[in-house]
Coordinates of C-alpha atoms in Angstrom, one line a residue:
X140 CA -31.9 113.7 24.9
X141 CA -30.0 114.3 21.4
X142 CA -29.4 111.4 19.0
X143 CA -25.3 112.5 19.7
X144 CA -26.0 111.4 23.5
X145 CA -27.8 108.0 22.6
X146 CA -24.8 107.1 19.8
X147 CA -22.0 108.2 22.5
X148 CA -23.7 106.0 25.4
X149 CA -24.4 103.3 22.7
X150 CA -20.5 103.3 21.4
X151 CA -19.7 103.3 25.6
X152 CA -22.1 100.2 26.1
X153 CA -20.6 98.5 23.1
X154 CA -17.0 99.1 24.0
X155 CA -17.5 97.6 27.6
X156 CA -19.7 94.7 25.9
X157 CA -17.0 93.8 23.9
X158 CA -13.9 93.8 26.7
X159 CA -16.5 91.6 28.7
X160 CA -17.0 88.9 26.3
X161 CA -13.4 88.8 25.4
X162 CA -12.6 87.7 28.9
X163 CA -16.2 85.8 29.5
X164 CA -17.8 82.8 27.9
X165 CA -21.2 83.0 27.7
X166 CA -23.0 84.4 31.0
X167 CA -25.4 87.0 28.8
X168 CA -27.5 87.3 31.6
X169 CA -24.5 88.6 33.9
X170 CA -23.0 91.1 31.1
X171 CA -26.6 92.5 30.9
X172 CA -26.5 92.8 34.8
X173 CA -23.3 94.3 35.6
X174 CA -23.4 96.7 32.5
X175 CA -26.6 97.9 33.6
X176 CA -25.8 98.1 37.2
X177 CA -22.9 100.4 36.0
X178 CA -24.8 102.9 34.4
X179 CA -27.4 102.8 36.9
X180 CA -24.8 103.4 39.6
X181 CA -25.7 100.6 41.6
X182 CA -23.9 97.4 43.5
X183 CA -24.0 94.0 42.3
X184 CA -24.3 90.5 44.6
X185 CA -23.0 87.7 42.6
X186 CA -24.2 84.1 43.7
X187 CA -22.7 80.9 42.2
X188 CA -21.2 77.5 43.0
X189 CA -17.1 77.9 42.7
X190 CA -15.8 78.5 38.7
X191 CA -18.0 80.2 36.7
X192 CA -16.6 83.1 36.4
X193 CA -17.9 85.5 38.9
X194 CA -14.3 86.8 40.1
X195 CA -13.0 86.9 36.0
X196 CA -16.3 89.1 35.2
X197 CA -15.5 91.6 37.9
X198 CA -12.1 92.2 36.4
X199 CA -13.0 91.9 33.1
X200 CA -15.9 94.6 33.8
X201 CA -13.0 96.9 35.9
X202 CA -10.4 96.3 33.0
X203 CA -12.8 97.7 30.5
X204 CA -13.3 101.0 32.2
X205 CA -9.7 102.9 32.6
X206 CA -10.5 103.2 36.7
X207 CA -8.5 101.3 39.6
X208 CA -9.8 98.1 40.5
X209 CA -9.2 96.2 43.8
X210 CA -10.3 92.7 45.2
X211 CA -10.8 91.9 48.5
X212 CA -11.1 88.1 49.8
X213 CA -13.1 88.2 52.9
X214 CA -11.8 85.5 55.5
X215 CA -13.7 85.7 59.2
X216 CA -10.4 87.3 60.6
X217 CA -11.1 90.7 58.4
X218 CA -11.3 93.5 60.1
X219 CA -12.9 97.0 59.1
X220 CA -9.5 98.7 58.6
X221 CA -8.1 95.9 56.3
X222 CA -11.0 97.2 54.3
X223 CA -11.4 100.9 54.8
X224 CA -7.7 101.8 56.4
X225 CA -6.1 103.1 59.0
X226 CA -3.9 105.7 60.8
X227 CA 0.0 105.0 60.9
X228 CA 2.1 106.6 63.3
X229 CA 5.0 107.9 61.6
X230 CA 7.8 108.1 64.5
X231 CA 10.3 110.7 62.9
X232 CA 7.8 113.2 62.7
X233 CA 5.4 112.0 65.5
X234 CA 2.5 112.6 63.4
X235 CA -0.6 110.1 62.2
X236 CA -0.4 109.9 58.1
X237 CA -3.5 108.3 56.7
X238 CA -3.4 104.8 54.9
X239 CA -6.4 104.6 52.6
X240 CA -7.9 100.7 52.2
X241 CA -8.9 98.7 49.2
X242 CA -12.1 100.2 49.0
X243 CA -11.1 103.5 47.7
X244 CA -11.2 102.0 44.1
X245 CA -14.0 102.6 41.1
X246 CA -14.6 98.6 41.0
X247 CA -14.2 96.5 44.2
X248 CA -14.9 92.8 44.4
X249 CA -15.6 91.6 47.7
X250 CA -15.0 87.7 47.3
X251 CA -17.2 85.7 49.4
X252 CA -18.7 88.3 51.3
X253 CA -20.7 86.2 53.3
X254 CA -17.2 85.1 55.1
X255 CA -16.8 88.4 56.5
X256 CA -18.1 89.0 60.1
X257 CA -20.7 91.4 60.9
X258 CA -18.7 94.1 62.1
X259 CA -16.6 94.1 58.6
X260 CA -20.0 94.0 56.8
X261 CA -20.9 96.9 58.4
X262 CA -17.9 98.8 57.6
X263 CA -18.8 97.8 54.1
X264 CA -22.4 98.9 54.2
X265 CA -21.2 102.4 55.3
X266 CA -19.2 102.4 52.1
X267 CA -21.7 101.3 49.6
X268 CA -24.4 103.6 51.1
X269 CA -22.8 106.9 52.1
X270 CA -19.9 106.4 49.3
X271 CA -17.3 107.7 52.0
X272 CA -15.4 105.8 54.8
X273 CA -14.1 107.2 58.1
X274 CA -10.7 106.6 59.2
X275 CA -9.4 108.6 62.6
X276 CA -12.8 110.7 62.6
X277 CA -11.9 111.9 59.0
X278 CA -14.4 111.4 56.5
X279 CA -12.8 110.4 53.1
X280 CA -15.1 110.2 49.9
X281 CA -14.9 107.4 47.3
X282 CA -13.9 108.0 43.5
X283 CA -16.3 108.2 41.3
X284 CA -17.8 106.0 39.8
X285 CA -17.6 103.3 42.3
X286 CA -18.9 100.0 42.0
X287 CA -19.2 97.3 44.2
X288 CA -19.4 93.5 43.0
X289 CA -19.6 91.1 46.1
X290 CA -19.6 87.0 45.5
X291 CA -20.9 84.4 47.5
X292 CA -21.2 80.5 47.4
X293 CA -24.7 79.1 48.3
X294 CA -23.0 75.5 48.9
X295 CA -20.7 75.9 51.5
X296 CA -22.5 77.0 55.1
X297 CA -19.0 76.6 57.3
X298 CA -17.8 79.6 58.8
X299 CA -19.8 81.8 56.9
X300 CA -22.2 85.1 58.2
X301 CA -25.8 84.9 56.6
X302 CA -25.7 89.1 55.0
X303 CA -28.6 90.3 56.8
X304 CA -31.6 91.4 54.9
X305 CA -31.0 95.0 55.5
X306 CA -27.9 94.4 53.6
X307 CA -29.0 92.7 50.8
X308 CA -31.3 95.4 50.1
X309 CA -28.5 98.1 49.4
X310 CA -27.3 95.8 46.4
X311 CA -29.1 97.4 43.2
X312 CA -29.3 93.7 41.7
X313 CA -28.6 90.0 42.4
X314 CA -27.5 87.9 40.2
X315 CA -27.5 84.0 40.2
X316 CA -24.9 82.2 37.6
X317 CA -25.7 79.2 36.3
X318 CA -23.7 76.6 34.1
X319 CA -22.2 77.3 31.0
X320 CA -24.1 75.2 28.0
X321 CA -22.1 72.3 26.5
X322 CA -21.0 74.7 23.6
X323 CA -20.2 77.4 25.9
X324 CA -18.2 75.0 27.9
X325 CA -16.2 73.7 24.6
X326 CA -15.1 77.3 23.6
X327 CA -13.8 77.6 27.3
X328 CA -11.4 74.3 26.5
X329 CA -10.7 76.0 23.3
X330 CA -9.4 79.2 24.7
X331 CA -7.5 77.8 27.5
X332 CA -5.9 75.3 25.0
X333 CA -5.0 78.6 22.7
X334 CA -3.7 80.4 25.8
X335 CA -6.0 83.0 25.7
X336 CA -8.5 82.0 28.4
X337 CA -6.6 84.4 31.2
X338 CA -6.7 87.1 28.8
X339 CA -4.7 90.4 29.3
X340 CA -5.4 92.6 32.6
X341 CA -5.3 95.5 30.5
X342 CA -8.2 95.7 27.7
X343 CA -7.8 96.5 24.2
X344 CA -10.1 99.4 24.3
X345 CA -10.8 101.5 27.1
X346 CA -13.8 103.5 28.7
X347 CA -12.6 106.9 30.4
X348 CA -14.0 107.3 33.7
X349 CA -15.7 110.8 32.4
X350 CA -17.3 108.1 29.8
X351 CA -18.8 106.2 32.7
X352 CA -19.9 109.5 34.5
X353 CA -21.4 110.4 31.5
X354 CA -23.1 107.2 31.0
X355 CA -24.3 107.6 34.8
X356 CA -25.8 111.1 34.0
X357 CA -27.4 110.2 30.8
X358 CA -29.6 107.5 32.9
X359 CA -30.6 109.9 35.0
X360 CA -32.2 112.0 32.0
X361 CA -34.3 108.8 30.5
X362 CA -37.8 109.5 30.7
X363 CA -40.1 107.5 32.7
X364 CA -43.9 108.0 32.3
X365 CA -46.1 108.6 35.2
X366 CA -48.0 105.3 34.2
X367 CA -44.7 103.6 34.0
X368 CA -44.0 104.5 37.8
X369 CA -47.7 103.5 38.6
X370 CA -47.0 99.9 37.2
X371 CA -43.9 100.1 39.7
X372 CA -45.8 101.1 42.3
X373 CA -48.7 98.5 41.6
X374 CA -46.2 95.8 41.3
X375 CA -44.4 96.6 44.6
X376 CA -47.0 97.0 46.3
X377 CA -48.4 93.3 45.4
X378 CA -45.1 92.0 46.5
X379 CA -46.4 93.5 49.8
X380 CA -49.6 91.7 49.7
X381 CA -51.6 94.4 48.2
X382 CA -52.0 96.1 44.9
X383 CA -54.8 96.6 42.6
X384 CA -55.1 92.8 42.1
X385 CA -53.8 91.2 44.9
X386 CA -52.0 87.4 44.5
X387 CA -53.9 85.3 46.3
X388 CA -52.1 83.3 49.7
X389 CA -49.0 85.2 48.4
X390 CA -48.8 86.0 52.4
X391 CA -48.3 82.6 52.9
X392 CA -45.4 82.5 51.2
X393 CA -43.6 85.9 51.2
X394 CA -43.4 87.3 55.2
X395 CA -41.8 90.7 53.7
X396 CA -42.1 92.3 50.3
X397 CA -40.0 94.6 48.3
X398 CA -39.0 97.9 50.0
X399 CA -39.5 101.8 48.4
X400 CA -35.6 100.8 47.7
X401 CA -37.7 98.2 45.2
X402 CA -39.4 100.4 43.8
X403 CA -36.6 102.9 43.1
X404 CA -34.1 100.3 41.9
X405 CA -37.2 98.6 39.5
X406 CA -37.4 102.1 38.2
X407 CA -33.5 103.2 37.9
X408 CA -32.8 99.4 36.1
X409 CA -35.5 100.0 34.0
X410 CA -34.0 103.6 32.7
X411 CA -30.5 101.9 32.4
X412 CA -32.3 98.9 30.3
X413 CA -33.9 101.5 28.0
X414 CA -30.3 103.0 27.5
X415 CA -28.6 99.6 26.8
X416 CA -31.4 99.4 24.2
X417 CA -30.8 102.7 22.5
X418 CA -34.0 104.3 23.9
X419 CA -34.4 107.5 26.2
X420 CA -37.5 106.5 27.2
X421 CA -38.8 103.4 29.6
X422 CA -41.4 100.9 28.4
X423 CA -43.3 98.4 30.7
X424 CA -40.9 95.7 29.4
X425 CA -37.8 97.6 30.5
X426 CA -39.2 96.9 34.0
X427 CA -40.2 93.4 33.4
X428 CA -36.9 92.3 31.8
X429 CA -34.6 92.5 34.6
X430 CA -37.4 91.6 37.5
X431 CA -35.1 88.8 39.2
X432 CA -32.5 90.6 39.3
X433 CA -34.1 93.4 41.2
X434 CA -36.5 91.6 43.5
X435 CA -34.9 88.7 44.0
X436 CA -33.2 89.5 47.0
X437 CA -35.8 91.8 48.4
X438 CA -38.3 89.3 49.0
X439 CA -38.5 87.4 52.6
X440 CA -39.8 84.2 52.0
X441 CA -41.8 82.5 55.0
X442 CA -40.4 79.1 56.0
X443 CA -43.1 77.4 54.5
X444 CA -42.5 78.4 51.5
X445 CA -38.5 77.5 51.6
X446 CA -39.4 74.1 53.5
X447 CA -41.6 74.1 50.0
X448 CA -39.1 74.4 47.8
X449 CA -40.8 77.6 46.3
X450 CA -38.4 80.2 44.7
X451 CA -38.4 83.8 45.0
X452 CA -38.7 84.2 40.8
X453 CA -41.8 81.8 40.9
X454 CA -43.3 84.4 43.2
X455 CA -42.1 87.1 40.8
X456 CA -43.4 85.8 37.6
X457 CA -47.1 85.6 39.9
X458 CA -47.1 89.2 40.7
X459 CA -45.7 90.6 37.4
X460 CA -48.5 88.0 35.7
X461 CA -51.4 89.8 38.6
X462 CA -50.5 93.6 38.0
X463 CA -51.7 94.4 34.4
X464 CA -49.5 95.9 32.0
X465 CA -50.2 99.8 31.1

């Protein structure tokens, strides 16, 4: 990779980050997750109590790139056609015309995804995985780049449909947002009184879609050493109860470990993280840096672990502690 390519990717990442920080106070982990997922060409699941800037963060990311942005508010009566589009009959010409749905955008925010029914979730799954939708037997490709940011609220279970494990696995990362620190909340109040909290929808500086595609192609060419690949495989096998140094009694806490999609995600996010730090090669620290976001939603805990209040992050730490770094 040439120094000019590294310089260009650095400039793209700085522009996206500055637009994000002008709209969102704090939430550094969230910024890193969103930028890494955009570079890696993956989707993100955001989970937090209401009011922690999930929607603001998604629209800030969308406004930093000159792409289209669509927000879909999920409700139990939302139908697949409301998301992917439908065919409309024109009485004048006696023909059907296709009306594309809001999912045909570069950045799609699915607000409260767990409120939509299983049928709607499966339509979204096709769009996320196949990068296409089928309307009336016709296949329509989604724009490039395409990124889904889905949010869910963990405290309100009334009228929600829990996301199945198979669908959770389609998200490259899951980020859990925490409350801002006192200083950050003070900044939020200051911005509100100054009238700059709800910033303009259009960003001051923009990154073109061509820049985003270049960023994603550059991530592909970030070098991953065989030793780092072996490290990733050892980590994932350890979550399944085997590996070079199995974690004692892990199977009492973990019912299902990470799938091969977990290995791919660790490597892909490692490549993106290396690029975010101006390097064209992956180190074991890149793999470790975003481990919670990549693995927390890929481990299915046993009932005993859930009853004991064991968090996925504790298990991930135990796995990373057990596997020797290359």
